[in-house]
Structure formats: C-alpha cells, structure tokens
PDB file of C-alpha atoms in Angstrom:
ATOM      1  CA  UNK Q   1      67.481 -27.727 -14.306  1.00  0.00           C
ATOM      2  CA  UNK Q   2      68.884 -24.989 -12.108  1.00  0.00           C
ATOM      3  CA  UNK Q   3      68.598 -21.334 -12.971  1.00  0.00           C
ATOM      4  CA  UNK Q   4      67.006 -19.618 -15.922  1.00  0.00           C
ATOM      5  CA  UNK Q   5      65.910 -21.568 -18.809  1.00  0.00           C
ATOM      6  CA  UNK Q   6      63.876 -21.086 -21.988  1.00  0.00           C
ATOM      7  CA  UNK Q   7      61.707 -23.412 -23.928  1.00  0.00           C
ATOM      8  CA  UNK Q   8      59.944 -23.478 -27.410  1.00  0.00           C
ATOM      9  CA  UNK Q   9      57.240 -25.958 -28.740  1.00  0.00           C
ATOM     10  CA  UNK Q  10      56.943 -26.229 -32.432  1.00  0.00           C
ATOM     11  CA  UNK Q  11      54.674 -29.031 -33.589  1.00  0.00           C
ATOM     12  CA  UNK Q  12      56.096 -32.333 -32.320  1.00  0.00           C
ATOM     13  CA  UNK Q  13      59.306 -30.785 -31.158  1.00  0.00           C
ATOM     14  CA  UNK Q  14      60.145 -29.225 -27.753  1.00  0.00           C
ATOM     15  CA  UNK Q  15      63.235 -27.332 -27.342  1.00  0.00           C
ATOM     16  CA  UNK Q  16      64.665 -26.368 -23.931  1.00  0.00           C
ATOM     17  CA  UNK Q  17      67.843 -24.524 -23.044  1.00  0.00           C
ATOM     18  CA  UNK Q  18      69.435 -24.123 -19.566  1.00  0.00           C
ATOM     19  CA  UNK Q  19      71.386 -21.022 -19.541  1.00  0.00           C
ATOM     20  CA  UNK Q  20      73.407 -21.534 -16.492  1.00  0.00           C
ATOM     21  CA  UNK Q  21      74.152 -25.103 -17.355  1.00  0.00           C
ATOM     22  CA  UNK Q  22      74.883 -24.292 -21.009  1.00  0.00           C
ATOM     23  CA  UNK Q  23      72.720 -27.279 -22.001  1.00  0.00           C
ATOM     24  CA  UNK Q  24      70.343 -27.660 -24.932  1.00  0.00           C
ATOM     25  CA  UNK Q  25      67.731 -30.471 -25.084  1.00  0.00           C
ATOM     26  CA  UNK Q  26      65.242 -31.409 -27.733  1.00  0.00           C
ATOM     27  CA  UNK Q  27      62.366 -33.893 -27.330  1.00  0.00           C
ATOM     28  CA  UNK Q  28      60.001 -35.380 -29.842  1.00  0.00           C
ATOM     29  CA  UNK Q  29      56.869 -35.151 -27.737  1.00  0.00           C
ATOM     30  CA  UNK Q  30      54.838 -37.370 -30.169  1.00  0.00           C
ATOM     31  CA  UNK Q  31      57.137 -40.269 -29.970  1.00  0.00           C
ATOM     32  CA  UNK Q  32      58.088 -39.481 -26.318  1.00  0.00           C
ATOM     33  CA  UNK Q  33      55.428 -37.718 -24.461  1.00  0.00           C
ATOM     34  CA  UNK Q  34      57.163 -38.233 -21.209  1.00  0.00           C
ATOM     35  CA  UNK Q  35      60.343 -36.385 -22.424  1.00  0.00           C
ATOM     36  CA  UNK Q  36      62.531 -39.172 -21.415  1.00  0.00           C
ATOM     37  CA  UNK Q  37      64.857 -39.138 -24.421  1.00  0.00           C
ATOM     38  CA  UNK Q  38      66.792 -36.066 -25.384  1.00  0.00           C
ATOM     39  CA  UNK Q  39      67.307 -36.207 -29.179  1.00  0.00           C
ATOM     40  CA  UNK Q  40      69.281 -33.061 -29.651  1.00  0.00           C
ATOM     41  CA  UNK Q  41      72.501 -34.761 -30.813  1.00  0.00           C
ATOM     42  CA  UNK Q  42      70.706 -36.510 -33.609  1.00  0.00           C
ATOM     43  CA  UNK Q  43      68.870 -33.265 -34.695  1.00  0.00           C
ATOM     44  CA  UNK Q  44      71.590 -30.640 -34.748  1.00  0.00           C
ATOM     45  CA  UNK Q  45      69.812 -28.635 -37.481  1.00  0.00           C
ATOM     46  CA  UNK Q  46      66.404 -28.578 -35.658  1.00  0.00           C
ATOM     47  CA  UNK Q  47      68.306 -27.549 -32.302  1.00  0.00           C
ATOM     48  CA  UNK Q  48      70.149 -24.727 -34.278  1.00  0.00           C
ATOM     49  CA  UNK Q  49      66.892 -23.408 -35.823  1.00  0.00           C
ATOM     50  CA  UNK Q  50      65.040 -23.504 -32.579  1.00  0.00           C
ATOM     51  CA  UNK Q  51      67.872 -21.967 -30.541  1.00  0.00           C
ATOM     52  CA  UNK Q  52      67.969 -19.108 -33.169  1.00  0.00           C
ATOM     53  CA  UNK Q  53      64.263 -18.552 -32.689  1.00  0.00           C
ATOM     54  CA  UNK Q  54      64.498 -18.379 -28.852  1.00  0.00           C
ATOM     55  CA  UNK Q  55      67.538 -16.003 -29.149  1.00  0.00           C
ATOM     56  CA  UNK Q  56      65.626 -13.729 -31.410  1.00  0.00           C
ATOM     57  CA  UNK Q  57      62.715 -13.610 -28.845  1.00  0.00           C
ATOM     58  CA  UNK Q  58      65.134 -12.988 -26.057  1.00  0.00           C
ATOM     59  CA  UNK Q  59      66.693 -10.090 -27.900  1.00  0.00           C
ATOM     60  CA  UNK Q  60      63.483  -8.414 -27.952  1.00  0.00           C
ATOM     61  CA  UNK Q  61      62.858  -9.005 -24.295  1.00  0.00           C
ATOM     62  CA  UNK Q  62      65.395  -6.873 -22.280  1.00  0.00           C
ATOM     63  CA  UNK Q  63      64.657  -8.701 -19.082  1.00  0.00           C
ATOM     64  CA  UNK Q  64      65.508 -11.958 -20.674  1.00  0.00           C
ATOM     65  CA  UNK Q  65      68.547 -10.639 -22.744  1.00  0.00           C
ATOM     66  CA  UNK Q  66      70.676  -9.686 -19.661  1.00  0.00           C
ATOM     67  CA  UNK Q  67      69.422  -5.971 -19.476  1.00  0.00           C
ATOM     68  CA  UNK Q  68      67.417  -4.806 -16.409  1.00  0.00           C
ATOM     69  CA  UNK Q  69      63.600  -4.473 -16.954  1.00  0.00           C
ATOM     70  CA  UNK Q  70      62.439  -1.055 -17.599  1.00  0.00           C
ATOM     71  CA  UNK Q  71      61.334   1.010 -14.388  1.00  0.00           C
ATOM     72  CA  UNK Q  72      57.851   0.291 -13.353  1.00  0.00           C
ATOM     73  CA  UNK Q  73      57.652  -3.030 -15.248  1.00  0.00           C
ATOM     74  CA  UNK Q  74      56.677  -5.001 -12.167  1.00  0.00           C
ATOM     75  CA  UNK Q  75      53.757  -2.584 -11.457  1.00  0.00           C
ATOM     76  CA  UNK Q  76      52.681  -2.818 -15.126  1.00  0.00           C
ATOM     77  CA  UNK Q  77      52.606  -6.546 -14.969  1.00  0.00           C
ATOM     78  CA  UNK Q  78      50.606  -6.526 -11.664  1.00  0.00           C
ATOM     79  CA  UNK Q  79      48.114  -4.103 -13.177  1.00  0.00           C
ATOM     80  CA  UNK Q  80      47.575  -6.531 -16.303  1.00  0.00           C
ATOM     81  CA  UNK Q  81      47.212  -9.580 -14.122  1.00  0.00           C
ATOM     82  CA  UNK Q  82      44.873  -7.793 -11.830  1.00  0.00           C
ATOM     83  CA  UNK Q  83      42.758  -6.605 -14.929  1.00  0.00           C
ATOM     84  CA  UNK Q  84      42.607 -10.323 -16.124  1.00  0.00           C
ATOM     85  CA  UNK Q  85      41.494 -11.534 -12.804  1.00  0.00           C
ATOM     86  CA  UNK Q  86      44.625 -13.390 -11.665  1.00  0.00           C
ATOM     87  CA  UNK Q  87      45.349 -11.258  -8.809  1.00  0.00           C
ATOM     88  CA  UNK Q  88      43.525  -9.109  -6.238  1.00  0.00           C
TER      89      UNK Q  88
END
C-alpha cells in the first residue's frame, strides 16, 4: 500500500482501504491469519458496512477528512504523548 490508508477490525473481519489506490480489502483473520486472501468481492455487504463505519470516523476527524488539523494540534499530541511517557 502506498500513501494513506485506514483499517477497521470487527471480530473476525479486518477491513483496509487504501485511499490513493482506491482499493478496499477484507480479510477473515480467523480463517486466514496471514491475511493472504482478500475476500472483499465475496462479501460486498460487509465491505460496505465497514467502509461506512470508517467514513463516519473520518468525518469526525478533520485531519483524516481532508481538512487541515487545527492550529496547535501537533503540540497537543506531543504533550499527551509526553504525559503518557512515550516521549521525553
């Protein structure tokens, strides 16, 4: 995958969309833990449902919906990561 992508895991299903490639993939991670077989074409309804969930999430996240992040967002993320002990 090249560029931005988003994924969603619900139970046995893992949905991945590659935005720049206009590609949607679906994997049954119980039957195919190595994610070697894309089953999106056989499960169109599940792909549509999971794509809608990702689209709803992206709409609520301006930095992922195409809008620029709010001013100071990077500083806020750094502050939160520092507070959690992930950065110095």
